[in-house]
Amino acid sequence: MKILFVEDTDDAAALVMDRVPDVTWVRVKSRDPALQELGNPYDLIIIDLSIPPDEESNDHKPEHGMAVLGSARAECPGTPVIIFSAYGESVMDELTDFISQQGSEDYLGDGGRPMVWHRSKGRVVDITDQIKEHAAVLVDLRTSIDLNWTGERINLDPLDDRVLRIHARRHDARVINIRPLTAGRSGALTLLIKLSDSSGNARGNFVAKLNSSAQVADELERYGKWIRPYLPGDAYSNSVETVTAGASDRGAVFYAVASGESRALINLLPEHQKTAATVVSAMGTSFARWDEAATAADREVGEILRDVVSESRLNNGQFYPPESWDTPAVEGVSAACCIGPVHGDLHAGNILVGSQNNGVLIDYGSAGRGSRVFDPVALELSALLHADAPDLGLWPTITQAENWLDRASFLVDCPIPDYVSACRDWLEKTKRADREAAAAVYSYARWQLTFPSIKVGRREEIAAALAGGAARWIRESVG
């Protein structure tokens, strides 16, 4: 257990630290060093209110401690804080509202606890007992819950490891069986986990998406706005849990899934591409309410592109479009679009396939409004460009990729023809015109070219051919 202790008085600090020697203490004596330390992960933060602004000052005032307290809650929302103060009731009355507003969180996996506490310097035993209990629970999390990896083993960050154990403890689980799902582009870690208790009984199956606490909150908001109100219940996980406290700034969304939903769609390719095609067709039908919520609008190609990938990422140095693409001209072309709800990152690893070959959508961190054709285009092209894409040999050729809009030519010698055709059929039902489809291909390929994994095998040259061919087609479509 690692504790940040903001206390300027040596005697007061020693009274606490000497009674709890079996933890890692980081002590600072003033406001400014404390604010700098908040960038590091801690299990607990203890703050004396009356501290100076820096080591050279004798200006001991409560507002300096309050500045640290406010920053701790803003920058480390998942870390509990103890106010360690000798002030009387009059001062603490002013903090009552603040403390109550911070609420409670289940940051140890055993029920809700306040995120901000007050302990009096007049009763040191209260704070030391609380620290010892917290430390004991953290030890129990490590010793009473086992992790069992199936498939590739990943070196989990200790904070992500903590998040999984907190969630497992809530379900009285003894073992967490973990299998990594296909790699994503967002930086989040997505795992399939199966929980079991000490008797081997199942305690739940979940897709766990580990991310920063801020990204967890953002994904939960997108889920509530774009997924739950629109999609049929069997097309996504309608049971959601979160861990947002107990592991510094890390957290996770846990989507409950049925026990048979364990195969990613991308893993069916190419051997079971007919089954994959059936799943895609059903998924396109599930998105019908998104189509109903869409409206017609004219969008420039550059707008469609930046709905998908930021300007800073486009300029991250991974790929520089050749001058022959004439990107300023291409991205200034207007396309008639169907704008509505989109998943936003619908690669073939973000659909789990159940025992009845039903598809379940996962990972909602990019859901929002955009060109409705982007989802079927991303689903098709992820079979070529995703980090876990299958080896499809020499298909497509560069010429085929450059002429992606020519469906018949693109499918020549294709090892996954039913899958590609299912994605194209979905696209045909969704698009307003070919220029919108070309803009989606251009945008998706440009996005994939910003990732280092695109340099594996033929992916980069295929992505460049797709983007370059779409750019040429867009230019020619306006003369």
PDB file of C-alpha atoms in Angstrom, residues 373-475:
ATOM      1  CA  VAL A 373     -21.920   3.945 -43.967  1.00  0.00           C
ATOM      2  CA  PHE A 374     -18.812   4.041 -41.791  1.00  0.00           C
ATOM      3  CA  ASP A 375     -19.789   0.986 -39.732  1.00  0.00           C
ATOM      4  CA  PRO A 376     -20.200  -1.511 -42.624  1.00  0.00           C
ATOM      5  CA  VAL A 377     -17.082  -0.104 -44.331  1.00  0.00           C
ATOM      6  CA  ALA A 378     -15.051  -0.510 -41.124  1.00  0.00           C
ATOM      7  CA  LEU A 379     -16.393  -4.032 -40.613  1.00  0.00           C
ATOM      8  CA  GLU A 380     -15.343  -5.084 -44.114  1.00  0.00           C
ATOM      9  CA  LEU A 381     -11.935  -3.420 -44.163  1.00  0.00           C
ATOM     10  CA  SER A 382     -10.987  -4.547 -40.646  1.00  0.00           C
ATOM     11  CA  ALA A 383     -10.642  -8.040 -42.149  1.00  0.00           C
ATOM     12  CA  LEU A 384      -7.704  -6.569 -44.105  1.00  0.00           C
ATOM     13  CA  LEU A 385      -6.241  -3.886 -41.871  1.00  0.00           C
ATOM     14  CA  HIS A 386      -6.948  -4.727 -38.225  1.00  0.00           C
ATOM     15  CA  ALA A 387      -4.051  -5.834 -36.025  1.00  0.00           C
ATOM     16  CA  ASP A 388      -5.667  -9.285 -35.712  1.00  0.00           C
ATOM     17  CA  ALA A 389      -6.750  -9.569 -39.338  1.00  0.00           C
ATOM     18  CA  PRO A 390      -6.327 -13.052 -40.850  1.00  0.00           C
ATOM     19  CA  ASP A 391      -3.756 -13.879 -43.496  1.00  0.00           C
ATOM     20  CA  LEU A 392      -5.623 -13.635 -46.791  1.00  0.00           C
ATOM     21  CA  GLY A 393      -2.620 -14.324 -48.989  1.00  0.00           C
ATOM     22  CA  LEU A 394      -2.155 -12.067 -51.999  1.00  0.00           C
ATOM     23  CA  TRP A 395      -5.756 -10.856 -52.022  1.00  0.00           C
ATOM     24  CA  PRO A 396      -6.567  -8.120 -52.623  1.00  0.00           C
ATOM     25  CA  THR A 397      -4.040  -6.976 -55.175  1.00  0.00           C
ATOM     26  CA  ILE A 398      -3.036  -3.323 -55.085  1.00  0.00           C
ATOM     27  CA  THR A 399      -5.125  -2.697 -58.190  1.00  0.00           C
ATOM     28  CA  GLN A 400      -8.167  -4.268 -56.547  1.00  0.00           C
ATOM     29  CA  ALA A 401      -7.691  -2.129 -53.432  1.00  0.00           C
ATOM     30  CA  GLU A 402      -7.344   1.011 -55.546  1.00  0.00           C
ATOM     31  CA  ASN A 403     -10.649   0.163 -57.224  1.00  0.00           C
ATOM     32  CA  TRP A 404     -12.583  -0.870 -54.124  1.00  0.00           C
ATOM     33  CA  LEU A 405     -15.869   0.594 -55.432  1.00  0.00           C
ATOM     34  CA  ASP A 406     -15.874  -1.927 -58.293  1.00  0.00           C
ATOM     35  CA  ARG A 407     -17.444  -4.712 -56.257  1.00  0.00           C
ATOM     36  CA  ALA A 408     -17.232  -7.430 -58.901  1.00  0.00           C
ATOM     37  CA  SER A 409     -13.536  -6.827 -59.562  1.00  0.00           C
ATOM     38  CA  PHE A 410     -12.763  -6.569 -55.839  1.00  0.00           C
ATOM     39  CA  LEU A 411     -14.285 -10.008 -55.192  1.00  0.00           C
ATOM     40  CA  VAL A 412     -12.147 -11.807 -57.798  1.00  0.00           C
ATOM     41  CA  ASP A 413     -10.108 -14.519 -55.983  1.00  0.00           C
ATOM     42  CA  CYS A 414     -11.469 -13.252 -52.640  1.00  0.00           C
ATOM     43  CA  PRO A 415     -11.074 -15.909 -49.880  1.00  0.00           C
ATOM     44  CA  ILE A 416     -13.956 -14.359 -47.857  1.00  0.00           C
ATOM     45  CA  PRO A 417     -16.517 -13.516 -50.571  1.00  0.00           C
ATOM     46  CA  ASP A 418     -19.664 -14.060 -48.481  1.00  0.00           C
ATOM     47  CA  TYR A 419     -18.347 -11.919 -45.660  1.00  0.00           C
ATOM     48  CA  VAL A 420     -17.380  -9.049 -47.973  1.00  0.00           C
ATOM     49  CA  SER A 421     -20.704  -9.318 -49.826  1.00  0.00           C
ATOM     50  CA  ALA A 422     -22.651  -9.160 -46.533  1.00  0.00           C
ATOM     51  CA  CYS A 423     -20.802  -5.969 -45.577  1.00  0.00           C
ATOM     52  CA  ARG A 424     -21.435  -4.462 -49.049  1.00  0.00           C
ATOM     53  CA  ASP A 425     -25.140  -5.380 -48.900  1.00  0.00           C
ATOM     54  CA  TRP A 426     -25.394  -3.565 -45.576  1.00  0.00           C
ATOM     55  CA  LEU A 427     -23.552  -0.600 -47.082  1.00  0.00           C
ATOM     56  CA  GLU A 428     -25.889  -0.488 -50.092  1.00  0.00           C
ATOM     57  CA  LYS A 429     -28.932  -0.296 -47.799  1.00  0.00           C
ATOM     58  CA  THR A 430     -27.384   2.550 -45.806  1.00  0.00           C
ATOM     59  CA  LYS A 431     -25.579   4.881 -48.216  1.00  0.00           C
ATOM     60  CA  ARG A 432     -27.084   7.871 -50.011  1.00  0.00           C
ATOM     61  CA  ALA A 433     -24.564   7.813 -52.867  1.00  0.00           C
ATOM     62  CA  ASP A 434     -21.220   6.312 -53.873  1.00  0.00           C
ATOM     63  CA  ARG A 435     -19.273   9.425 -52.863  1.00  0.00           C
ATOM     64  CA  GLU A 436     -20.268   8.888 -49.228  1.00  0.00           C
ATOM     65  CA  ALA A 437     -18.984   5.298 -49.438  1.00  0.00           C
ATOM     66  CA  ALA A 438     -15.704   6.448 -51.005  1.00  0.00           C
ATOM     67  CA  ALA A 439     -15.300   9.057 -48.265  1.00  0.00           C
ATOM     68  CA  ALA A 440     -15.774   6.347 -45.619  1.00  0.00           C
ATOM     69  CA  VAL A 441     -13.128   4.125 -47.240  1.00  0.00           C
ATOM     70  CA  TYR A 442     -10.733   7.077 -47.490  1.00  0.00           C
ATOM     71  CA  SER A 443     -11.359   7.977 -43.826  1.00  0.00           C
ATOM     72  CA  TYR A 444     -11.059   4.444 -42.442  1.00  0.00           C
ATOM     73  CA  ALA A 445      -7.855   3.713 -44.379  1.00  0.00           C
ATOM     74  CA  ARG A 446      -6.305   7.054 -43.389  1.00  0.00           C
ATOM     75  CA  TRP A 447      -7.136   6.281 -39.753  1.00  0.00           C
ATOM     76  CA  GLN A 448      -5.531   2.833 -39.900  1.00  0.00           C
ATOM     77  CA  LEU A 449      -2.387   4.340 -41.436  1.00  0.00           C
ATOM     78  CA  THR A 450      -1.793   6.250 -38.179  1.00  0.00           C
ATOM     79  CA  PHE A 451      -1.121   3.040 -36.187  1.00  0.00           C
ATOM     80  CA  PRO A 452       2.288   1.309 -35.972  1.00  0.00           C
ATOM     81  CA  SER A 453       0.672  -2.149 -36.379  1.00  0.00           C
ATOM     82  CA  ILE A 454      -0.331  -1.232 -39.947  1.00  0.00           C
ATOM     83  CA  LYS A 455       3.278  -1.830 -40.997  1.00  0.00           C
ATOM     84  CA  VAL A 456       2.930  -5.595 -40.483  1.00  0.00           C
ATOM     85  CA  GLY A 457       2.825  -7.644 -43.690  1.00  0.00           C
ATOM     86  CA  ARG A 458       0.892  -6.060 -46.588  1.00  0.00           C
ATOM     87  CA  ARG A 459      -1.429  -3.947 -44.436  1.00  0.00           C
ATOM     88  CA  GLU A 460       0.225  -0.594 -45.048  1.00  0.00           C
ATOM     89  CA  GLU A 461       0.361  -0.928 -48.832  1.00  0.00           C
ATOM     90  CA  ILE A 462      -3.256  -2.130 -48.927  1.00  0.00           C
ATOM     91  CA  ALA A 463      -4.402   0.742 -46.701  1.00  0.00           C
ATOM     92  CA  ALA A 464      -2.517   3.245 -48.842  1.00  0.00           C
ATOM     93  CA  ALA A 465      -4.031   1.748 -52.008  1.00  0.00           C
ATOM     94  CA  LEU A 466      -7.539   1.935 -50.533  1.00  0.00           C
ATOM     95  CA  ALA A 467      -7.105   5.552 -49.431  1.00  0.00           C
ATOM     96  CA  GLY A 468      -5.335   6.618 -52.615  1.00  0.00           C
ATOM     97  CA  GLY A 469      -7.878   4.917 -54.846  1.00  0.00           C
ATOM     98  CA  ALA A 470     -10.790   6.468 -52.951  1.00  0.00           C
ATOM     99  CA  ALA A 471      -9.124   9.896 -53.179  1.00  0.00           C
ATOM    100  CA  ARG A 472      -8.715   9.502 -56.939  1.00  0.00           C
ATOM    101  CA  TRP A 473     -12.334   8.395 -57.352  1.00  0.00           C
ATOM    102  CA  ILE A 474     -13.586  11.370 -55.300  1.00  0.00           C
ATOM    103  CA  ARG A 475     -11.551  13.801 -57.399  1.00  0.00           C
TER     104      ARG A 475
END
